CSV table of C-alpha atoms in Angstrom, one decimal:
chain,number,residue,atom,x,y,z
A,153,UNK,CA,0.1,0.3,0.0
A,154,UNK,CA,1.1,3.3,-1.4
A,155,UNK,CA,1.7,6.4,1.3
A,156,UNK,CA,2.0,8.7,-0.6
A,157,UNK,CA,0.2,9.3,-3.3
A,158,UNK,CA,-0.6,12.2,-5.9
A,159,UNK,CA,-2.9,12.5,-8.4
A,160,UNK,CA,-2.6,15.9,-10.9
A,161,UNK,CA,-5.5,16.4,-14.3
A,162,UNK,CA,-3.6,17.8,-17.4
A,163,UNK,CA,-5.2,19.1,-20.6
A,164,UNK,CA,-1.2,18.0,-22.0
A,165,UNK,CA,-1.0,15.0,-25.2
A,166,UNK,CA,0.2,12.7,-23.1
A,167,UNK,CA,3.9,13.0,-24.9
A,168,UNK,CA,4.1,16.1,-23.7
A,169,UNK,CA,2.6,15.1,-20.3
A,170,UNK,CA,5.7,12.1,-20.8
A,171,UNK,CA,9.4,14.3,-20.8
A,172,UNK,CA,7.0,16.5,-18.4
A,173,UNK,CA,7.8,13.1,-15.1
A,174,UNK,CA,10.4,12.1,-17.4
A,175,UNK,CA,12.6,15.6,-16.2
A,176,UNK,CA,10.1,15.7,-12.3
A,177,UNK,CA,12.9,12.0,-12.1
A,178,UNK,CA,16.0,13.0,-13.5
A,179,UNK,CA,15.7,16.8,-10.8
A,180,UNK,CA,14.2,13.8,-7.9
A,181,UNK,CA,17.3,11.5,-9.6
A,182,UNK,CA,20.0,13.8,-9.2
A,183,UNK,CA,18.6,14.8,-5.6
A,184,UNK,CA,17.7,11.8,-3.7
A,185,UNK,CA,19.6,9.3,-5.4
A,186,UNK,CA,16.9,7.8,-7.3
A,187,UNK,CA,17.6,5.1,-9.9
A,188,UNK,CA,14.3,4.4,-12.6
A,189,UNK,CA,12.9,2.9,-15.4
A,190,UNK,CA,10.0,3.3,-17.5
A,191,UNK,CA,7.9,0.6,-18.8
A,192,UNK,CA,5.4,1.3,-21.6
A,193,UNK,CA,3.5,4.9,-19.8
A,194,UNK,CA,4.7,3.6,-16.1
A,195,UNK,CA,7.8,4.9,-14.9
A,196,UNK,CA,9.8,3.2,-12.2
A,197,UNK,CA,11.5,4.5,-9.4
A,198,UNK,CA,14.0,2.6,-6.5
A,199,UNK,CA,16.2,3.7,-4.2
A,200,UNK,CA,16.6,2.2,-0.2
A,201,UNK,CA,13.6,3.0,1.5
A,202,UNK,CA,12.0,4.7,-1.6
A,203,UNK,CA,9.7,2.6,-3.8
A,204,UNK,CA,7.5,3.9,-6.6
A,205,UNK,CA,5.7,4.5,-9.9
A,206,UNK,CA,4.0,7.0,-11.6
A,207,UNK,CA,1.5,6.7,-14.3
A,208,UNK,CA,1.0,9.3,-16.7
A,209,UNK,CA,-1.9,9.4,-18.4
A,210,UNK,CA,-4.2,11.0,-21.4
A,211,UNK,CA,-5.9,13.4,-18.7
A,212,UNK,CA,-3.6,12.7,-15.6
A,213,UNK,CA,-0.7,12.1,-13.5
A,214,UNK,CA,-0.6,9.2,-10.8
A,215,UNK,CA,2.3,9.2,-8.3
A,216,UNK,CA,2.2,6.1,-5.7
A,217,UNK,CA,4.7,6.4,-3.2
A,218,UNK,CA,5.8,3.9,-0.7
A,219,UNK,CA,8.3,4.1,2.0
A,220,UNK,CA,10.9,2.9,4.5
A,221,UNK,CA,10.7,2.7,7.9
A,222,UNK,CA,12.7,5.5,8.4
A,223,UNK,CA,11.5,8.2,5.3
A,224,UNK,CA,7.7,8.0,7.2
A,225,UNK,CA,8.6,10.4,9.9
A,226,UNK,CA,9.5,12.6,7.0
A,227,UNK,CA,6.2,12.1,5.0
A,228,UNK,CA,4.4,15.7,5.2
A,229,UNK,CA,8.2,17.2,3.7
A,230,UNK,CA,8.1,14.5,1.2
A,231,UNK,CA,4.6,15.7,-0.2
A,232,UNK,CA,5.4,19.1,-0.4
A,233,UNK,CA,8.1,18.4,-2.0
A,234,UNK,CA,6.6,16.3,-5.0
A,235,UNK,CA,3.0,18.6,-4.7
A,236,UNK,CA,6.1,21.9,-4.8
A,237,UNK,CA,7.9,20.2,-8.1
A,238,UNK,CA,4.9,19.2,-10.3
A,239,UNK,CA,3.4,23.1,-9.2
A,240,UNK,CA,6.4,24.3,-11.3
A,241,UNK,CA,6.2,21.6,-14.0
A,242,UNK,CA,2.8,21.8,-14.8
A,243,UNK,CA,2.7,26.1,-15.7
A,244,UNK,CA,-1.5,26.4,-14.5
A,245,UNK,CA,-2.5,26.9,-17.8
A,246,UNK,CA,-1.7,23.1,-18.6
A,247,UNK,CA,-3.5,21.9,-15.4
A,248,UNK,CA,-7.1,20.7,-16.0
A,249,UNK,CA,-9.7,21.1,-12.9
A,250,UNK,CA,-11.8,17.8,-12.3
A,251,UNK,CA,-15.1,17.3,-13.4
A,252,UNK,CA,-17.4,18.0,-11.5
A,253,UNK,CA,-20.6,15.3,-10.9
A,254,UNK,CA,-23.4,16.6,-10.9
A,255,UNK,CA,-25.8,16.2,-7.1
A,256,UNK,CA,-29.1,16.2,-6.9
A,257,UNK,CA,-29.4,19.5,-5.0
A,258,UNK,CA,-26.9,21.7,-8.7
A,259,UNK,CA,-29.2,19.5,-11.0
A,260,UNK,CA,-32.7,21.2,-9.2
A,261,UNK,CA,-30.6,24.7,-8.9
A,262,UNK,CA,-30.0,24.6,-12.8
A,263,UNK,CA,-33.4,23.8,-13.4
A,264,UNK,CA,-35.5,25.9,-10.8
A,265,UNK,CA,-32.2,29.5,-13.3
A,266,UNK,CA,-33.3,28.1,-16.9
Protein backbone atom coordinates (compact mmCIF):
# COMPACT_ATOMS: atom_id res chain seq x y z
CA UNK A 1 0.00 0.00 0.00
CA UNK A 2 1.31 3.44 -0.93
CA UNK A 3 2.26 5.98 1.72
CA UNK A 4 1.99 8.94 -0.67
CA UNK A 5 -0.50 9.38 -3.50
CA UNK A 6 -0.60 12.50 -5.67
CA UNK A 7 -2.88 12.90 -8.68
CA UNK A 8 -2.64 15.85 -11.05
CA UNK A 9 -5.09 16.35 -13.89
CA UNK A 10 -3.74 17.89 -17.07
CA UNK A 11 -4.69 18.94 -20.57
CA UNK A 12 -1.33 18.09 -22.13
CA UNK A 13 -0.69 15.79 -25.07
CA UNK A 14 0.44 12.42 -23.72
CA UNK A 15 3.97 12.84 -25.12
CA UNK A 16 4.38 16.20 -23.37
CA UNK A 17 3.00 14.80 -20.10
CA UNK A 18 5.46 11.92 -20.33
CA UNK A 19 8.34 14.33 -21.01
CA UNK A 20 7.29 16.33 -17.95
CA UNK A 21 7.27 13.13 -15.88
CA UNK A 22 10.78 12.32 -17.12
CA UNK A 23 11.93 15.82 -16.18
CA UNK A 24 10.54 15.30 -12.67
CA UNK A 25 12.25 11.91 -12.45
CA UNK A 26 15.56 13.40 -13.56
CA UNK A 27 15.33 16.10 -10.88
CA UNK A 28 14.48 13.53 -8.21
CA UNK A 29 17.27 11.23 -9.39
CA UNK A 30 19.81 14.03 -9.05
CA UNK A 31 18.56 15.10 -5.63
CA UNK A 32 17.76 11.74 -4.02
CA UNK A 33 19.92 9.29 -6.00
CA UNK A 34 16.90 7.47 -7.45
CA UNK A 35 17.06 5.05 -10.34
CA UNK A 36 14.12 4.94 -12.72
CA UNK A 37 12.88 2.91 -15.67
CA UNK A 38 9.93 3.28 -18.06
CA UNK A 39 7.46 0.44 -18.62
CA UNK A 40 5.05 1.77 -21.25
CA UNK A 41 3.60 4.96 -19.78
CA UNK A 42 4.55 4.01 -16.23
CA UNK A 43 7.78 5.21 -14.68
CA UNK A 44 9.07 3.01 -11.84
CA UNK A 45 11.67 4.46 -9.48
CA UNK A 46 13.65 3.11 -6.54
CA UNK A 47 16.32 3.77 -3.98
CA UNK A 48 16.97 2.45 -0.50
CA UNK A 49 13.80 3.15 1.50
CA UNK A 50 11.73 4.41 -1.45
CA UNK A 51 9.77 2.60 -4.15
CA UNK A 52 7.35 4.35 -6.45
CA UNK A 53 5.52 4.56 -9.73
CA UNK A 54 4.32 7.47 -11.83
CA UNK A 55 1.47 6.58 -14.18
CA UNK A 56 1.15 9.01 -17.09
CA UNK A 57 -2.36 8.92 -18.52
CA UNK A 58 -4.23 10.95 -21.13
CA UNK A 59 -5.75 13.33 -18.57
CA UNK A 60 -3.81 12.77 -15.36
CA UNK A 61 -0.49 11.91 -13.78
CA UNK A 62 -0.70 9.65 -10.76
CA UNK A 63 2.23 9.26 -8.37
CA UNK A 64 2.37 6.52 -5.74
CA UNK A 65 5.27 6.19 -3.31
CA UNK A 66 5.97 3.58 -0.65
CA UNK A 67 8.38 4.70 2.05
CA UNK A 68 10.63 2.58 4.21
CA UNK A 69 10.30 2.75 7.99
CA UNK A 70 12.94 5.46 8.51
CA UNK A 71 11.56 7.77 5.80
CA UNK A 72 7.95 7.62 7.03
CA UNK A 73 8.87 10.35 9.55
CA UNK A 74 9.58 12.69 6.62
CA UNK A 75 6.34 11.99 4.74
CA UNK A 76 4.94 15.52 5.20
CA UNK A 77 8.10 17.18 3.90
CA UNK A 78 8.27 14.78 0.98
CA UNK A 79 4.64 15.48 -0.01
CA UNK A 80 5.32 19.25 0.10
CA UNK A 81 8.41 18.78 -2.08
CA UNK A 82 6.53 16.62 -4.60
CA UNK A 83 3.65 19.12 -4.79
CA UNK A 84 6.10 22.02 -5.30
CA UNK A 85 7.87 20.16 -8.12
CA UNK A 86 4.56 19.39 -9.85
CA UNK A 87 3.61 23.08 -9.53
CA UNK A 88 6.87 24.13 -11.21
CA UNK A 89 6.65 21.57 -14.01
CA UNK A 90 2.93 21.95 -14.77
CA UNK A 91 2.02 25.61 -15.14
CA UNK A 92 -1.53 26.44 -14.09
CA UNK A 93 -2.66 26.99 -17.68
CA UNK A 94 -1.78 23.38 -18.50
CA UNK A 95 -3.60 21.90 -15.51
CA UNK A 96 -7.17 20.86 -16.07
CA UNK A 97 -9.54 20.77 -13.11
CA UNK A 98 -11.38 17.47 -12.75
CA UNK A 99 -14.97 17.59 -13.96
CA UNK A 100 -17.50 18.04 -11.18
CA UNK A 101 -20.22 15.48 -10.91
CA UNK A 102 -23.74 16.85 -10.93
CA UNK A 103 -25.62 16.18 -7.75
CA UNK A 104 -29.35 16.33 -7.16
CA UNK A 105 -28.89 19.71 -5.46
CA UNK A 106 -26.94 21.26 -8.36
CA UNK A 107 -29.36 19.77 -10.89
CA UNK A 108 -32.33 21.31 -9.03
CA UNK A 109 -30.60 24.72 -8.87
CA UNK A 110 -29.88 24.60 -12.60
CA UNK A 111 -33.52 23.73 -13.31
CA UNK A 112 -34.78 26.61 -11.14
CA UNK A 113 -32.53 29.13 -12.92
CA UNK A 114 -33.71 28.10 -16.38
